[in-house]
mmCIF file of C-alpha atoms in Angstrom:
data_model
loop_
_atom_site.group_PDB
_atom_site.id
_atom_site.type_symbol
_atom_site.label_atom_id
_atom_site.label_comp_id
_atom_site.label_asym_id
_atom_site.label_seq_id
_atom_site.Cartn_x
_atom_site.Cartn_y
_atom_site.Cartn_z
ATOM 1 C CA UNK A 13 6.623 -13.296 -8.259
ATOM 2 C CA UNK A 14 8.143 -16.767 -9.445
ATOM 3 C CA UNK A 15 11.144 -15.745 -7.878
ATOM 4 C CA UNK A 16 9.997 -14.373 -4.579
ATOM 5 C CA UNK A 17 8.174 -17.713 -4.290
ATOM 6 C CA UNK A 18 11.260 -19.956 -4.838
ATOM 7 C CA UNK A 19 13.181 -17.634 -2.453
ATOM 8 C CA UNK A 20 10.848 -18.233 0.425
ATOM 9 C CA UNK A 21 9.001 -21.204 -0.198
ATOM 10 C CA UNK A 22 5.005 -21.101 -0.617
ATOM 11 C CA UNK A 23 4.135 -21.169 2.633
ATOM 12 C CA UNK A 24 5.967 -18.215 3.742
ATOM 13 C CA UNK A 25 5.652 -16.256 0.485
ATOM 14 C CA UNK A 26 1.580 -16.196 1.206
ATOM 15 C CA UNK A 27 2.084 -15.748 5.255
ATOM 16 C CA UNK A 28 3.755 -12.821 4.094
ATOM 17 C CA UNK A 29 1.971 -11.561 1.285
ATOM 18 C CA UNK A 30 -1.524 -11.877 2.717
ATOM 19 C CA UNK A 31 -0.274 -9.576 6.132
ATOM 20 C CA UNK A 32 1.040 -6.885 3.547
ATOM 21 C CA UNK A 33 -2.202 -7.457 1.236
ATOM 22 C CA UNK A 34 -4.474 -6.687 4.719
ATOM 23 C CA UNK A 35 -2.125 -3.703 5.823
ATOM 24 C CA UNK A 36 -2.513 -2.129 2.465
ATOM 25 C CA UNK A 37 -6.150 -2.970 2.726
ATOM 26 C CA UNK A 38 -6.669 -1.139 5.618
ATOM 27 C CA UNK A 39 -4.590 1.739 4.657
ATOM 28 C CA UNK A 40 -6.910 2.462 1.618
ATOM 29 C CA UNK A 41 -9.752 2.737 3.806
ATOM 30 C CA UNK A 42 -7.810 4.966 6.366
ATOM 31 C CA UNK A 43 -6.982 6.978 2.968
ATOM 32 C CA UNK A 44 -10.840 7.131 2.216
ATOM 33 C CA UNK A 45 -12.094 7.853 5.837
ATOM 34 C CA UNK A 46 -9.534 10.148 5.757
ATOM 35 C CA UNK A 47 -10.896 12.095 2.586
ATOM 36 C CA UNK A 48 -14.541 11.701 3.589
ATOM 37 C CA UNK A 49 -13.688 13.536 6.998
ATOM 38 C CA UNK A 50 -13.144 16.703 4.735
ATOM 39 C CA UNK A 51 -16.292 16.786 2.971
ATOM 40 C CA UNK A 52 -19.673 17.915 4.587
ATOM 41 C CA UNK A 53 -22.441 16.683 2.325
ATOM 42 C CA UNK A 54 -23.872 13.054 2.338
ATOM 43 C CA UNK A 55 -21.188 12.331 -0.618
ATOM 44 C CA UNK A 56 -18.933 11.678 2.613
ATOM 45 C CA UNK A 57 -21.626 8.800 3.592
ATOM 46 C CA UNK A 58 -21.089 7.345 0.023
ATOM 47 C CA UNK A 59 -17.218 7.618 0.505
ATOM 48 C CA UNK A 60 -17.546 5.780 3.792
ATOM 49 C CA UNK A 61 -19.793 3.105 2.506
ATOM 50 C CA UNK A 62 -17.853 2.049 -0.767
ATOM 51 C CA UNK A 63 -14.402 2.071 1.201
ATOM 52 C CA UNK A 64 -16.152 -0.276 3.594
ATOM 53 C CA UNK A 65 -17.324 -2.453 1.330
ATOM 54 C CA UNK A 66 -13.861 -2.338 -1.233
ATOM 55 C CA UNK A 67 -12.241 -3.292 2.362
ATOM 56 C CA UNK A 68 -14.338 -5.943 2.934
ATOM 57 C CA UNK A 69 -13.874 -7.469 -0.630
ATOM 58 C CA UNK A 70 -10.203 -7.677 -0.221
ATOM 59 C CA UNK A 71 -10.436 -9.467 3.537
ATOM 60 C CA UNK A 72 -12.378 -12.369 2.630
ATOM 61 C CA UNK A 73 -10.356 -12.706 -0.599
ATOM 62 C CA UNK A 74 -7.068 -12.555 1.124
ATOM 63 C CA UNK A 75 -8.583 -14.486 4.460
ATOM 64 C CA UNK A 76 -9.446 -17.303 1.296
ATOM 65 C CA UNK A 77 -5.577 -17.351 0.344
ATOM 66 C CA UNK A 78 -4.300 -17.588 3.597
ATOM 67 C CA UNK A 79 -6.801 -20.375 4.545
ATOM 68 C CA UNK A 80 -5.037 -22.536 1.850
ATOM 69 C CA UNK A 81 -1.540 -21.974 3.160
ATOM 70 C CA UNK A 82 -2.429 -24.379 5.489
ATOM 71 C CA UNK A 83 -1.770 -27.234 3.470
ATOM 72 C CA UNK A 84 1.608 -26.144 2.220
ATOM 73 C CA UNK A 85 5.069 -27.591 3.811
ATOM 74 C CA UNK A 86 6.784 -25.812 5.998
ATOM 75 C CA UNK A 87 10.028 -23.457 4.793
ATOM 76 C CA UNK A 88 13.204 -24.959 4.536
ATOM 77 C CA UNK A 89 16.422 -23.633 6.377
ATOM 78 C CA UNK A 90 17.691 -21.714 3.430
ATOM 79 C CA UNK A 91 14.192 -20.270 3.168
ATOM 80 C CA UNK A 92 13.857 -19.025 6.114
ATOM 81 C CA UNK A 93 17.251 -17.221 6.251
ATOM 82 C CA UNK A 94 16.116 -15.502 2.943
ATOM 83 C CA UNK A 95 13.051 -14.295 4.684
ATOM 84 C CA UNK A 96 15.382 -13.149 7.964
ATOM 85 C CA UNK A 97 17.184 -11.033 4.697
ATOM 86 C CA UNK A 98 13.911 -9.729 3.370
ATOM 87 C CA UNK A 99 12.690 -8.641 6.666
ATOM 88 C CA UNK A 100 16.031 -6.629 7.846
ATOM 89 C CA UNK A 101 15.667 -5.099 4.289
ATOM 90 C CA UNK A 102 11.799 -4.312 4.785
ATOM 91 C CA UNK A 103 12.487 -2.873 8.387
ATOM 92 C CA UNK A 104 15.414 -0.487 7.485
ATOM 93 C CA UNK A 105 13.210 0.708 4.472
ATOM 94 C CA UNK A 106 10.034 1.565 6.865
ATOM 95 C CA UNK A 107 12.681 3.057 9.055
ATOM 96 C CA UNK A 108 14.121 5.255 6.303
ATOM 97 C CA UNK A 109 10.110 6.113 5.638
ATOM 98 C CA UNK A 110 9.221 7.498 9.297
ATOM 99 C CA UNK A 111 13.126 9.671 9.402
ATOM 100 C CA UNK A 112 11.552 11.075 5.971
ATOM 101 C CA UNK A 113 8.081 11.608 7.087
ATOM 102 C CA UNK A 114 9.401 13.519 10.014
ATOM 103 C CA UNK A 115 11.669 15.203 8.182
ATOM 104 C CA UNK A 116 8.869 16.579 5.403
ATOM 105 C CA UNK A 117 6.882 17.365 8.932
ATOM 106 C CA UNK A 118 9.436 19.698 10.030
ATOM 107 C CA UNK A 119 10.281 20.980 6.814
ATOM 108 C CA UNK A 120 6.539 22.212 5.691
ATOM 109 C CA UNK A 121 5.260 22.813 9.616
ATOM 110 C CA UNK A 122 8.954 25.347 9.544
ATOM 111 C CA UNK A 123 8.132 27.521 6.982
ATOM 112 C CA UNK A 124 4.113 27.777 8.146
ATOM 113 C CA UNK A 125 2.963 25.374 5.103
ATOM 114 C CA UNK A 126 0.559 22.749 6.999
ATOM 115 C CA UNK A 127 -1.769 22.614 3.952
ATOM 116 C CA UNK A 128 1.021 21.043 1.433
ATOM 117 C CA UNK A 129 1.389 17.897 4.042
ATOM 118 C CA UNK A 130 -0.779 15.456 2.335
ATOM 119 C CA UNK A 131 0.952 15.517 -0.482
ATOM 120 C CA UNK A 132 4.624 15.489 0.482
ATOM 121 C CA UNK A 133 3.182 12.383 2.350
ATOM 122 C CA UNK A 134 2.140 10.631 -0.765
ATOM 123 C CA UNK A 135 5.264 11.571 -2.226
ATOM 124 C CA UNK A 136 7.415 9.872 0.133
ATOM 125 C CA UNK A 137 4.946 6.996 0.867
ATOM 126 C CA UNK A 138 5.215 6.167 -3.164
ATOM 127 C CA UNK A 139 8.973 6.363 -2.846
ATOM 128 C CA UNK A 140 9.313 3.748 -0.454
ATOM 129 C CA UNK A 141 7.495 1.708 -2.572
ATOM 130 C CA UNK A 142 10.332 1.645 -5.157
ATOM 131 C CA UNK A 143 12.741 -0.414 -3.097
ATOM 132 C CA UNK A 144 9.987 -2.512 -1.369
ATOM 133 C CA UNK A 145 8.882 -3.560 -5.584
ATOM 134 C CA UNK A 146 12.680 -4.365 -5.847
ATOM 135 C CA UNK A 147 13.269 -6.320 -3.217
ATOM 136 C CA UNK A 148 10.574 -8.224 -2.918
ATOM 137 C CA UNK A 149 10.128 -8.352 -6.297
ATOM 138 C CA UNK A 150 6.581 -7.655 -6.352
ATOM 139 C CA UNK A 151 5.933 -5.475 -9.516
ATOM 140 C CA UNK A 152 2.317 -4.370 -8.429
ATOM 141 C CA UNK A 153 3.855 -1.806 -6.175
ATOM 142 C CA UNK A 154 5.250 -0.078 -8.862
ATOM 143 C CA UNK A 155 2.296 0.988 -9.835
ATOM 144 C CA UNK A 156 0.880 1.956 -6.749
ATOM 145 C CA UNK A 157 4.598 4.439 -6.271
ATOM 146 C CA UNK A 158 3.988 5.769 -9.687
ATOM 147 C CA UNK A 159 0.277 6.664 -9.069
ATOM 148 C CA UNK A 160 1.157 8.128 -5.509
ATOM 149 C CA UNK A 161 4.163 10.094 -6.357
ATOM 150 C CA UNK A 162 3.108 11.975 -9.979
ATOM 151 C CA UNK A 163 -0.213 12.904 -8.551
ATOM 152 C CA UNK A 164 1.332 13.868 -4.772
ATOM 153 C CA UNK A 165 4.009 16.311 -7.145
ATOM 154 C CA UNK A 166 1.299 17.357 -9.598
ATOM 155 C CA UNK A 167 -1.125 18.168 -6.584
ATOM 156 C CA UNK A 168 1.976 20.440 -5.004
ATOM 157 C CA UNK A 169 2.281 21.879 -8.182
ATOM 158 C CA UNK A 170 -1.495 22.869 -8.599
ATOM 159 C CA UNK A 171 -1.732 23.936 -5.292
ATOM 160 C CA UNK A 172 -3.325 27.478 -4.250
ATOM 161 C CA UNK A 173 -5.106 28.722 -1.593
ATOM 162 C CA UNK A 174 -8.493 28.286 -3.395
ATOM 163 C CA UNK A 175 -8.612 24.945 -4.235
ATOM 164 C CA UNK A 176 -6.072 23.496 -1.747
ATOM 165 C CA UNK A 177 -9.259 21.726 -0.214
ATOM 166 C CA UNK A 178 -10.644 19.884 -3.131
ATOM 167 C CA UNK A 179 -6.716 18.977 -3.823
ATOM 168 C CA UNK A 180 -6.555 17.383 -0.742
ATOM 169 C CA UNK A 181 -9.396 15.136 -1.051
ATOM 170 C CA UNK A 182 -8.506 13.942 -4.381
ATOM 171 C CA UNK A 183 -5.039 13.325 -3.146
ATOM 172 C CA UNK A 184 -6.633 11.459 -0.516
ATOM 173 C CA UNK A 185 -8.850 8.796 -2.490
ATOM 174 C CA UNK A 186 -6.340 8.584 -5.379
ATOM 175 C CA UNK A 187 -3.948 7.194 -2.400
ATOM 176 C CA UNK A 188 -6.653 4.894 -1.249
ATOM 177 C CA UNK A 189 -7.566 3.986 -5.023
ATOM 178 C CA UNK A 190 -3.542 3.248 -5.404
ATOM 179 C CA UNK A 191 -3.368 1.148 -2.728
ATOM 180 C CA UNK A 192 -6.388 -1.361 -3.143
ATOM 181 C CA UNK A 193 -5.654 -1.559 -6.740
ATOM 182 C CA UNK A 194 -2.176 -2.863 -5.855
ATOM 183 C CA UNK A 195 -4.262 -5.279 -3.440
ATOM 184 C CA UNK A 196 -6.596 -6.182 -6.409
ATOM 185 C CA UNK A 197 -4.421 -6.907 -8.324
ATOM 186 C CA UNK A 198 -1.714 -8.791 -6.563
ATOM 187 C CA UNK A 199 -4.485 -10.605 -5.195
ATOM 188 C CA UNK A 200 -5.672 -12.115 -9.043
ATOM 189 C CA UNK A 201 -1.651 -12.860 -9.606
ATOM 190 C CA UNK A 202 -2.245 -15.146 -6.522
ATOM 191 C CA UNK A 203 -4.921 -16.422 -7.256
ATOM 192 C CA UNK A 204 -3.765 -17.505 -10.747
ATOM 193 C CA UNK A 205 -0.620 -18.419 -9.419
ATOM 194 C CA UNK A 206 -2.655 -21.377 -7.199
ATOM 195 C CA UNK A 207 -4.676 -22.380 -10.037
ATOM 196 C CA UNK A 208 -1.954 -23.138 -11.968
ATOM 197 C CA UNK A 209 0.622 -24.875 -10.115
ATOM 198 C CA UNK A 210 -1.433 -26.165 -6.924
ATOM 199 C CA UNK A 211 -5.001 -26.919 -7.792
#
């Protein structure tokens, strides 16, 4: 993260860490409602209630760290043209994510397999985490590819008729789990980060 930081500067390294920290906030919770939408007992209500609150958590944490960017000085030139570089990078790589995305659509929807689509999504949502950890050198979303992509291709691999359901919700809030863990815990790396060298 040292290195992102220098890259950057402080000030942008949190402006743009705290928008991917809320987008993979709300993500997780689009996950969970997702996964609560396929269950019809009051569990779904519990589902709901601790994604909410999870959500929530993360916000005011992240709104905390972006409240003290404030008080940082502004980029310098060469900083800001490293952040230009980042964000080309990070747009081609979403790009390449939606051509796959569509392309897994087609593929499944083709040869009358609807059911498998949740978890050729988590397959290719954890690969595009690969090159995003590499580039922005953020080591957290390693985890969060590994977790998404072994149980996405263990899922397909289980996969039958009978318990395709029940596969499909667990594939759902291990996706959400993923995700706000890789909040969580970038957000304590931050957070020590600040202690450290600006408190």
């Amino acid at each position: 993260m040292v290195d992102i930081i220098e890259e950057l500067g402080i000030k942008l390294f949190l402006r743009k860490r705290t928008s991917g920290l809320f987008i993979g906030t709300v993500i997780g919770l689009m996950w969970l409602l997702y996964s609560s939408s396929l269950i019809n007992s009051p569990f779904r209500f519990v589902l709901i209630i601790t994604g909410v609150v999870i959500s929530l958590v993360a916000i005011l944490k992240i709104s905390k760290i972006r409240r003290k960017n404030l008080n940082f000085s502004e980029p310098t030139k060469d900083q800001r043209s490293n952040n230009k570089k980042k964000s080309t990078i990070f747009l081609v790589n979403f790009i390449v994510e939606i051509l796959l995305l569509n392309f897994v659509f087609y593929i499944v929807n083709k040869y009358h397999h609807p059911e498998m689509s949740i978890f050729t999504i988590a397959i290719v949502v954890g690969v595009h985490f690969i090159p995003m950890a590499i580039f922005l050198k953020i080591k957290q979303y390693y985890i969060c590819s590994i977790i998404m992509i072994l149980t996405g291709i263990l899922f397909l691999l289980l996969n039958t008729s009978s318990n395709n359901y029940y596969l499909q919700i667990l594939q759902a809030i291990v996706c959400a789990i993923a995700l706000w863990l890789t909040v969580f815990l970038s957000i304590i790396q931050i957070q020590q980060y600040l202690k450290n060298n600006y408190s």
